[in-house]
mmCIF file of C-alpha atoms in Angstrom:
data_model
loop_
_atom_site.group_PDB
_atom_site.id
_atom_site.type_symbol
_atom_site.label_atom_id
_atom_site.label_comp_id
_atom_site.label_asym_id
_atom_site.label_seq_id
_atom_site.Cartn_x
_atom_site.Cartn_y
_atom_site.Cartn_z
ATOM 1 C CA UNK A 1 -17.146 -16.053 -18.535
ATOM 2 C CA UNK A 2 -14.770 -14.189 -16.241
ATOM 3 C CA UNK A 3 -11.210 -15.243 -15.504
ATOM 4 C CA UNK A 4 -9.194 -14.994 -12.315
ATOM 5 C CA UNK A 5 -5.801 -15.927 -10.922
ATOM 6 C CA UNK A 6 -6.126 -18.677 -8.312
ATOM 7 C CA UNK A 7 -3.896 -20.955 -6.276
ATOM 8 C CA UNK A 8 -4.595 -24.160 -4.370
ATOM 9 C CA UNK A 9 -1.365 -24.403 -2.357
ATOM 10 C CA UNK A 10 1.227 -22.069 -0.905
ATOM 11 C CA UNK A 11 4.502 -21.823 -2.740
ATOM 12 C CA UNK A 12 6.571 -20.087 -5.371
ATOM 13 C CA UNK A 13 4.963 -17.845 -8.027
ATOM 14 C CA UNK A 14 4.250 -20.904 -10.198
ATOM 15 C CA UNK A 15 1.276 -21.777 -7.978
ATOM 16 C CA UNK A 16 -0.616 -18.843 -9.528
ATOM 17 C CA UNK A 17 -2.698 -19.983 -12.501
ATOM 18 C CA UNK A 18 -5.364 -18.361 -14.690
ATOM 19 C CA UNK A 19 -8.767 -20.030 -14.376
ATOM 20 C CA UNK A 20 -12.225 -19.558 -15.824
ATOM 21 C CA UNK A 21 -14.623 -18.542 -13.051
ATOM 22 C CA UNK A 22 -18.359 -18.011 -12.876
ATOM 23 C CA UNK A 23 -19.513 -14.403 -13.026
ATOM 24 C CA UNK A 24 -21.895 -13.341 -10.282
ATOM 25 C CA UNK A 25 -24.604 -10.724 -10.610
ATOM 26 C CA UNK A 26 -24.402 -7.937 -8.013
ATOM 27 C CA UNK A 27 -26.690 -8.343 -5.019
ATOM 28 C CA UNK A 28 -28.141 -5.484 -2.993
ATOM 29 C CA UNK A 29 -25.471 -2.913 -2.216
ATOM 30 C CA UNK A 30 -23.031 -4.395 -4.731
ATOM 31 C CA UNK A 31 -21.546 -3.447 -8.081
ATOM 32 C CA UNK A 32 -19.644 -5.380 -10.718
ATOM 33 C CA UNK A 33 -16.489 -3.772 -12.072
ATOM 34 C CA UNK A 34 -14.853 -4.769 -15.339
ATOM 35 C CA UNK A 35 -11.183 -4.405 -14.458
ATOM 36 C CA UNK A 36 -8.628 -2.573 -16.597
ATOM 37 C CA UNK A 37 -5.651 -2.636 -14.216
ATOM 38 C CA UNK A 38 -4.779 -4.500 -11.025
ATOM 39 C CA UNK A 39 -2.247 -3.417 -8.405
ATOM 40 C CA UNK A 40 0.332 -5.966 -7.233
ATOM 41 C CA UNK A 41 1.414 -5.549 -3.607
ATOM 42 C CA UNK A 42 4.255 -7.146 -1.605
ATOM 43 C CA UNK A 43 1.693 -8.411 0.910
ATOM 44 C CA UNK A 44 0.206 -10.646 -1.778
ATOM 45 C CA UNK A 45 3.539 -12.373 -2.419
ATOM 46 C CA UNK A 46 3.852 -13.025 1.314
ATOM 47 C CA UNK A 47 0.344 -14.509 1.411
ATOM 48 C CA UNK A 48 0.941 -16.638 -1.697
ATOM 49 C CA UNK A 49 4.182 -18.045 -0.322
ATOM 50 C CA UNK A 50 2.720 -18.750 3.123
ATOM 51 C CA UNK A 51 5.079 -16.312 4.833
ATOM 52 C CA UNK A 52 2.021 -14.308 5.875
ATOM 53 C CA UNK A 53 -0.476 -16.510 7.780
ATOM 54 C CA UNK A 54 -3.837 -16.640 6.016
ATOM 55 C CA UNK A 55 -5.402 -19.892 7.159
ATOM 56 C CA UNK A 56 -5.500 -23.274 5.438
ATOM 57 C CA UNK A 57 -6.487 -23.429 1.772
ATOM 58 C CA UNK A 58 -9.637 -25.515 1.449
ATOM 59 C CA UNK A 59 -10.715 -24.339 -2.025
ATOM 60 C CA UNK A 60 -9.163 -22.345 -4.889
ATOM 61 C CA UNK A 61 -8.143 -18.983 -3.526
ATOM 62 C CA UNK A 62 -7.789 -15.631 -5.289
ATOM 63 C CA UNK A 63 -5.426 -12.749 -4.637
ATOM 64 C CA UNK A 64 -5.435 -8.981 -4.813
ATOM 65 C CA UNK A 65 -7.005 -6.016 -3.070
ATOM 66 C CA UNK A 66 -6.562 -3.078 -5.452
ATOM 67 C CA UNK A 67 -7.705 -2.417 -9.005
ATOM 68 C CA UNK A 68 -9.359 0.046 -11.369
ATOM 69 C CA UNK A 69 -11.895 -0.310 -14.132
ATOM 70 C CA UNK A 70 -15.433 0.493 -15.188
ATOM 71 C CA UNK A 71 -18.740 -0.385 -13.545
ATOM 72 C CA UNK A 72 -20.531 -2.975 -15.683
ATOM 73 C CA UNK A 73 -23.529 -3.824 -13.463
ATOM 74 C CA UNK A 74 -25.253 -2.368 -10.406
ATOM 75 C CA UNK A 75 -27.332 -4.157 -7.790
ATOM 76 C CA UNK A 76 -30.301 -2.758 -5.857
ATOM 77 C CA UNK A 77 -29.779 -0.121 -3.175
ATOM 78 C CA UNK A 78 -26.679 1.394 -4.774
ATOM 79 C CA UNK A 79 -26.565 5.173 -5.054
ATOM 80 C CA UNK A 80 -24.054 7.473 -6.706
ATOM 81 C CA UNK A 81 -22.852 5.104 -9.445
ATOM 82 C CA UNK A 82 -23.930 4.297 -12.982
ATOM 83 C CA UNK A 83 -22.919 1.648 -15.481
ATOM 84 C CA UNK A 84 -19.892 2.940 -17.359
ATOM 85 C CA UNK A 85 -18.461 4.981 -14.478
ATOM 86 C CA UNK A 86 -14.660 4.741 -14.140
ATOM 87 C CA UNK A 87 -13.738 3.695 -10.608
ATOM 88 C CA UNK A 88 -10.976 2.387 -8.405
ATOM 89 C CA UNK A 89 -11.380 -0.696 -6.210
ATOM 90 C CA UNK A 90 -9.748 -0.882 -2.782
ATOM 91 C CA UNK A 91 -9.838 -3.198 0.225
ATOM 92 C CA UNK A 92 -11.291 -5.987 -1.917
ATOM 93 C CA UNK A 93 -10.580 -9.710 -2.122
ATOM 94 C CA UNK A 94 -9.679 -11.316 -5.444
ATOM 95 C CA UNK A 95 -8.839 -8.435 -7.785
ATOM 96 C CA UNK A 96 -6.417 -10.553 -9.870
ATOM 97 C CA UNK A 97 -9.311 -11.058 -12.273
ATOM 98 C CA UNK A 98 -11.091 -9.699 -15.334
ATOM 99 C CA UNK A 99 -14.029 -8.548 -13.217
ATOM 100 C CA UNK A 100 -15.092 -8.411 -9.587
ATOM 101 C CA UNK A 101 -18.423 -8.050 -7.781
ATOM 102 C CA UNK A 102 -18.194 -6.387 -4.396
ATOM 103 C CA UNK A 103 -19.933 -3.959 -1.996
ATOM 104 C CA UNK A 104 -19.956 -0.467 -3.447
ATOM 105 C CA UNK A 105 -18.309 0.844 -0.258
ATOM 106 C CA UNK A 106 -15.058 -0.552 -1.711
ATOM 107 C CA UNK A 107 -15.390 1.484 -4.909
ATOM 108 C CA UNK A 108 -14.493 5.123 -5.463
ATOM 109 C CA UNK A 109 -15.075 7.304 -8.570
ATOM 110 C CA UNK A 110 -11.888 7.755 -10.597
ATOM 111 C CA UNK A 111 -11.219 11.272 -11.929
ATOM 112 C CA UNK A 112 -10.655 11.541 -15.655
ATOM 113 C CA UNK A 113 -7.029 12.620 -15.231
ATOM 114 C CA UNK A 114 -6.155 9.522 -13.154
ATOM 115 C CA UNK A 115 -5.313 6.519 -15.330
ATOM 116 C CA UNK A 116 -6.503 3.017 -14.557
ATOM 117 C CA UNK A 117 -2.933 1.951 -13.707
ATOM 118 C CA UNK A 118 -2.509 4.894 -11.334
ATOM 119 C CA UNK A 119 -5.844 4.160 -9.697
ATOM 120 C CA UNK A 120 -4.975 0.492 -9.267
ATOM 121 C CA UNK A 121 -1.748 1.499 -7.517
ATOM 122 C CA UNK A 122 -3.446 3.398 -4.693
ATOM 123 C CA UNK A 123 -5.372 1.120 -2.341
ATOM 124 C CA UNK A 124 -2.846 -0.527 -0.034
ATOM 125 C CA UNK A 125 0.018 2.011 -0.399
ATOM 126 C CA UNK A 126 -2.001 5.206 0.001
ATOM 127 C CA UNK A 127 -4.393 3.654 2.512
ATOM 128 C CA UNK A 128 -1.562 2.317 4.676
ATOM 129 C CA UNK A 129 0.348 5.603 4.564
ATOM 130 C CA UNK A 130 -2.661 7.751 5.393
ATOM 131 C CA UNK A 131 -3.883 5.461 8.173
ATOM 132 C CA UNK A 132 -0.423 5.281 9.747
ATOM 133 C CA UNK A 133 0.104 9.036 9.707
ATOM 134 C CA UNK A 134 -3.360 9.741 11.118
ATOM 135 C CA UNK A 135 -3.024 7.053 13.780
ATOM 136 C CA UNK A 136 0.294 8.568 14.877
ATOM 137 C CA UNK A 137 -1.339 12.018 14.867
ATOM 138 C CA UNK A 138 1.445 13.430 12.693
ATOM 139 C CA UNK A 139 0.968 17.180 12.293
ATOM 140 C CA UNK A 140 2.867 20.454 11.825
ATOM 141 C CA UNK A 141 5.471 20.697 14.574
ATOM 142 C CA UNK A 142 6.541 17.083 14.060
ATOM 143 C CA UNK A 143 9.587 15.945 12.118
ATOM 144 C CA UNK A 144 9.128 12.509 10.592
ATOM 145 C CA UNK A 145 11.689 9.824 9.792
ATOM 146 C CA UNK A 146 10.615 7.188 7.271
ATOM 147 C CA UNK A 147 12.727 4.070 6.843
ATOM 148 C CA UNK A 148 12.152 2.847 3.285
ATOM 149 C CA UNK A 149 10.994 6.089 1.727
ATOM 150 C CA UNK A 150 11.264 5.171 -1.947
ATOM 151 C CA UNK A 151 8.808 2.253 -2.034
ATOM 152 C CA UNK A 152 5.113 2.664 -2.788
ATOM 153 C CA UNK A 153 4.025 3.097 0.838
ATOM 154 C CA UNK A 154 7.061 5.226 1.664
ATOM 155 C CA UNK A 155 6.414 7.564 -1.260
ATOM 156 C CA UNK A 156 2.822 8.019 -0.123
ATOM 157 C CA UNK A 157 3.970 8.761 3.440
ATOM 158 C CA UNK A 158 6.452 11.361 2.201
ATOM 159 C CA UNK A 159 3.829 13.083 0.047
ATOM 160 C CA UNK A 160 1.052 13.205 2.637
ATOM 161 C CA UNK A 161 3.348 14.442 5.395
ATOM 162 C CA UNK A 162 4.957 17.066 3.169
ATOM 163 C CA UNK A 163 1.550 18.323 2.056
ATOM 164 C CA UNK A 164 0.554 18.637 5.715
ATOM 165 C CA UNK A 165 3.586 20.809 6.474
ATOM 166 C CA UNK A 166 5.654 18.130 8.205
ATOM 167 C CA UNK A 167 9.391 17.848 7.397
ATOM 168 C CA UNK A 168 10.255 14.307 6.299
ATOM 169 C CA UNK A 169 13.627 12.573 6.341
ATOM 170 C CA UNK A 170 13.497 9.354 4.305
ATOM 171 C CA UNK A 171 16.038 6.581 3.972
ATOM 172 C CA UNK A 172 16.639 5.276 0.468
ATOM 173 C CA UNK A 173 19.437 3.965 -1.705
ATOM 174 C CA UNK A 174 21.398 6.832 -3.327
ATOM 175 C CA UNK A 175 20.046 6.094 -6.805
ATOM 176 C CA UNK A 176 16.520 6.747 -5.447
ATOM 177 C CA UNK A 177 17.321 10.027 -3.698
ATOM 178 C CA UNK A 178 16.091 12.232 -6.516
ATOM 179 C CA UNK A 179 12.669 10.575 -6.424
ATOM 180 C CA UNK A 180 12.412 11.244 -2.677
ATOM 181 C CA UNK A 181 13.405 14.894 -3.206
ATOM 182 C CA UNK A 182 10.797 15.268 -5.952
ATOM 183 C CA UNK A 183 8.106 14.188 -3.492
ATOM 184 C CA UNK A 184 9.210 16.696 -0.834
ATOM 185 C CA UNK A 185 11.406 14.508 1.369
ATOM 186 C CA UNK A 186 15.013 14.829 2.530
ATOM 187 C CA UNK A 187 16.783 11.642 1.421
ATOM 188 C CA UNK A 188 19.522 9.956 3.447
ATOM 189 C CA UNK A 189 21.389 6.769 2.630
ATOM 190 C CA UNK A 190 21.039 3.814 4.957
ATOM 191 C CA UNK A 191 24.132 1.980 6.230
ATOM 192 C CA UNK A 192 26.925 2.865 8.618
ATOM 193 C CA UNK A 193 26.545 6.375 10.014
ATOM 194 C CA UNK A 194 22.780 6.552 9.456
ATOM 195 C CA UNK A 195 22.016 8.075 12.844
ATOM 196 C CA UNK A 196 24.375 10.995 12.290
ATOM 197 C CA UNK A 197 23.115 11.589 8.753
ATOM 198 C CA UNK A 198 19.557 11.800 10.100
ATOM 199 C CA UNK A 199 20.633 14.205 12.835
ATOM 200 C CA UNK A 200 22.415 16.363 10.247
ATOM 201 C CA UNK A 201 19.328 16.352 7.998
ATOM 202 C CA UNK A 202 16.995 17.257 10.890
ATOM 203 C CA UNK A 203 18.939 19.227 13.531
ATOM 204 C CA UNK A 204 15.620 20.136 15.178
ATOM 205 C CA UNK A 205 15.235 16.459 16.091
ATOM 206 C CA UNK A 206 12.997 13.595 14.969
ATOM 207 C CA UNK A 207 9.660 13.315 16.796
ATOM 208 C CA UNK A 208 8.128 10.284 15.110
ATOM 209 C CA UNK A 209 9.208 7.326 12.988
ATOM 210 C CA UNK A 210 7.534 5.042 10.465
ATOM 211 C CA UNK A 211 9.549 1.908 9.703
ATOM 212 C CA UNK A 212 8.852 0.268 6.347
ATOM 213 C CA UNK A 213 12.311 -1.306 6.047
ATOM 214 C CA UNK A 214 12.259 -3.675 9.011
ATOM 215 C CA UNK A 215 16.023 -3.847 9.452
ATOM 216 C CA UNK A 216 17.779 -3.948 12.805
ATOM 217 C CA UNK A 217 19.541 -0.740 11.782
ATOM 218 C CA UNK A 218 16.226 1.039 11.233
ATOM 219 C CA UNK A 219 14.864 -0.044 14.605
ATOM 220 C CA UNK A 220 18.067 0.692 16.542
ATOM 221 C CA UNK A 221 18.477 4.175 15.060
ATOM 222 C CA UNK A 222 14.816 4.968 15.691
ATOM 223 C CA UNK A 223 15.090 3.998 19.355
ATOM 224 C CA UNK A 224 18.106 6.264 19.777
ATOM 225 C CA UNK A 225 16.423 9.214 18.060
ATOM 226 C CA UNK A 226 12.937 9.149 19.601
ATOM 227 C CA UNK A 227 12.396 8.780 23.344
ATOM 228 C CA UNK A 228 8.619 8.273 23.153
ATOM 229 C CA UNK A 229 8.360 4.765 21.766
ATOM 230 C CA UNK A 230 4.623 5.159 21.203
ATOM 231 C CA UNK A 231 5.570 7.434 18.306
ATOM 232 C CA UNK A 232 7.635 4.745 16.599
ATOM 233 C CA UNK A 233 5.625 2.395 14.401
ATOM 234 C CA UNK A 234 6.752 -0.505 12.240
ATOM 235 C CA UNK A 235 4.804 -1.863 9.302
ATOM 236 C CA UNK A 236 6.969 -4.972 8.976
ATOM 237 C CA UNK A 237 8.346 -6.030 12.387
ATOM 238 C CA UNK A 238 5.172 -7.051 14.195
ATOM 239 C CA UNK A 239 6.652 -10.123 15.879
ATOM 240 C CA UNK A 240 9.031 -8.213 18.145
ATOM 241 C CA UNK A 241 7.399 -4.783 18.236
ATOM 242 C CA UNK A 242 5.848 -5.335 21.661
ATOM 243 C CA UNK A 243 9.177 -6.462 23.125
ATOM 244 C CA UNK A 244 10.775 -3.299 21.758
ATOM 245 C CA UNK A 245 7.996 -1.141 23.168
ATOM 246 C CA UNK A 246 7.040 0.230 19.754
ATOM 247 C CA UNK A 247 3.794 -0.004 17.806
ATOM 248 C CA UNK A 248 3.014 -2.269 14.849
ATOM 249 C CA UNK A 249 0.364 -1.677 12.215
ATOM 250 C CA UNK A 250 -0.744 -4.028 9.428
ATOM 251 C CA UNK A 251 1.294 -5.452 7.675
ATOM 252 C CA UNK A 252 3.644 -5.273 10.684
ATOM 253 C CA UNK A 253 0.937 -6.537 13.003
ATOM 254 C CA UNK A 254 -0.547 -10.039 12.784
ATOM 255 C CA UNK A 255 -3.891 -8.648 13.954
ATOM 256 C CA UNK A 256 -6.690 -7.714 11.503
ATOM 257 C CA UNK A 257 -7.429 -4.086 10.781
ATOM 258 C CA UNK A 258 -9.543 -2.329 13.385
ATOM 259 C CA UNK A 259 -12.735 -0.555 12.360
ATOM 260 C CA UNK A 260 -10.946 2.784 12.804
ATOM 261 C CA UNK A 261 -8.068 1.674 10.579
ATOM 262 C CA UNK A 262 -10.512 0.547 7.890
ATOM 263 C CA UNK A 263 -12.307 3.887 8.140
ATOM 264 C CA UNK A 264 -9.056 5.813 7.702
ATOM 265 C CA UNK A 265 -8.016 3.712 4.719
ATOM 266 C CA UNK A 266 -11.352 4.320 3.041
ATOM 267 C CA UNK A 267 -11.077 8.043 3.826
ATOM 268 C CA UNK A 268 -7.688 8.073 2.121
ATOM 269 C CA UNK A 269 -9.076 7.132 -1.281
ATOM 270 C CA UNK A 270 -11.060 10.289 -2.186
ATOM 271 C CA UNK A 271 -8.385 12.430 -0.514
ATOM 272 C CA UNK A 272 -5.660 10.872 -2.659
ATOM 273 C CA UNK A 273 -7.684 10.885 -5.880
ATOM 274 C CA UNK A 274 -8.538 14.563 -5.458
ATOM 275 C CA UNK A 275 -4.863 15.367 -4.854
ATOM 276 C CA UNK A 276 -3.891 13.399 -7.952
ATOM 277 C CA UNK A 277 -6.502 15.157 -10.056
ATOM 278 C CA UNK A 278 -5.040 18.477 -8.885
ATOM 279 C CA UNK A 279 -1.483 17.371 -9.722
ATOM 280 C CA UNK A 280 -0.381 17.346 -6.067
ATOM 281 C CA UNK A 281 0.148 13.609 -5.555
ATOM 282 C CA UNK A 282 1.899 11.171 -7.880
ATOM 283 C CA UNK A 283 2.292 7.434 -8.274
ATOM 284 C CA UNK A 284 5.460 5.875 -9.672
ATOM 285 C CA UNK A 285 4.416 3.158 -12.090
ATOM 286 C CA UNK A 286 6.660 0.191 -12.776
ATOM 287 C CA UNK A 287 6.306 -2.692 -15.216
ATOM 288 C CA UNK A 288 2.945 -4.121 -16.223
ATOM 289 C CA UNK A 289 2.133 -7.729 -17.081
ATOM 290 C CA UNK A 290 -0.860 -9.465 -18.663
ATOM 291 C CA UNK A 291 -3.136 -11.012 -16.053
ATOM 292 C CA UNK A 292 -2.141 -14.483 -17.251
ATOM 293 C CA UNK A 293 1.473 -13.663 -16.303
ATOM 294 C CA UNK A 294 0.762 -12.982 -12.629
ATOM 295 C CA UNK A 295 3.481 -15.478 -11.689
ATOM 296 C CA UNK A 296 6.023 -13.469 -13.664
ATOM 297 C CA UNK A 297 4.792 -10.282 -11.985
ATOM 298 C CA UNK A 298 5.426 -11.885 -8.584
ATOM 299 C CA UNK A 299 8.924 -12.901 -9.658
ATOM 300 C CA UNK A 300 9.639 -9.308 -10.621
ATOM 301 C CA UNK A 301 8.145 -8.087 -7.340
ATOM 302 C CA UNK A 302 10.347 -10.380 -5.282
ATOM 303 C CA UNK A 303 13.440 -9.540 -7.347
ATOM 304 C CA UNK A 304 12.808 -5.837 -6.752
ATOM 305 C CA UNK A 305 11.755 -3.172 -9.243
ATOM 306 C CA UNK A 306 11.247 0.571 -9.162
ATOM 307 C CA UNK A 307 7.614 1.626 -9.274
ATOM 308 C CA UNK A 308 4.296 -0.122 -8.863
ATOM 309 C CA UNK A 309 3.733 -3.387 -10.728
ATOM 310 C CA UNK A 310 0.318 -3.757 -12.344
ATOM 311 C CA UNK A 311 -1.561 -6.531 -14.105
ATOM 312 C CA UNK A 312 -3.636 -5.889 -17.228
ATOM 313 C CA UNK A 313 -6.669 -8.180 -17.583
#
């Protein structure tokens, strides 16, 4: 029998409990993946706590969108996969589990040089970064400012943009500056004087901004640096983005992902995996916890840690 983390009410991490669940055989177009690592994302803590609207809970609810493991069963009408193939899982529902059955469109082959933990760390961070950059049409000739450049999404933004020939200035605490530099970004400290530090780091001027910090400082500085507010996007300030005249993408927007956004996030997975296999993209891994200790993982997430938290089923 499979096991999964479930909750029946919104609240603190203690609402997450390990339960036995019934395994389901894959239907047409589906595969079952035995999971080896599960990515833990800030969005999931917001959903669990009720800070992110997700509808009333009417039955036990699972968590998690990203994972990695090995295909253990294949349904009819599935091509390109075999039992035993190492894969990553992205854009799923309920990956805090020992196994998951889902449409094979949410599965991507995992190269041998990409570990299960690294693969589980990709879905939301790399997908969000890639989709945001493509939606903003960031390209050579731009200079990008990223507020919150040392987190998982920020690191992915810095790497993609740098690989595409776009200079990136990224805010981060001083102790995280070396990590930003390693990824190809120009780190600047947030706090008093931020606007001038950004101008000094990019005398050619900033053309576009991605806000992953959500602070008033980040928004105010962005508005002073970039005249075209359509090229300022927040991933965390969806409630007042329209009033500010800037754009908001999920998780900054309360609206579901558009078909185009879903397409871009799916496109990001093979792109990122190929870059990782070639040694051109990296993931910073943080602490890992047994699946049964998902509540403790959420406590660590909310307290703040460096690197991606993963669960090990």
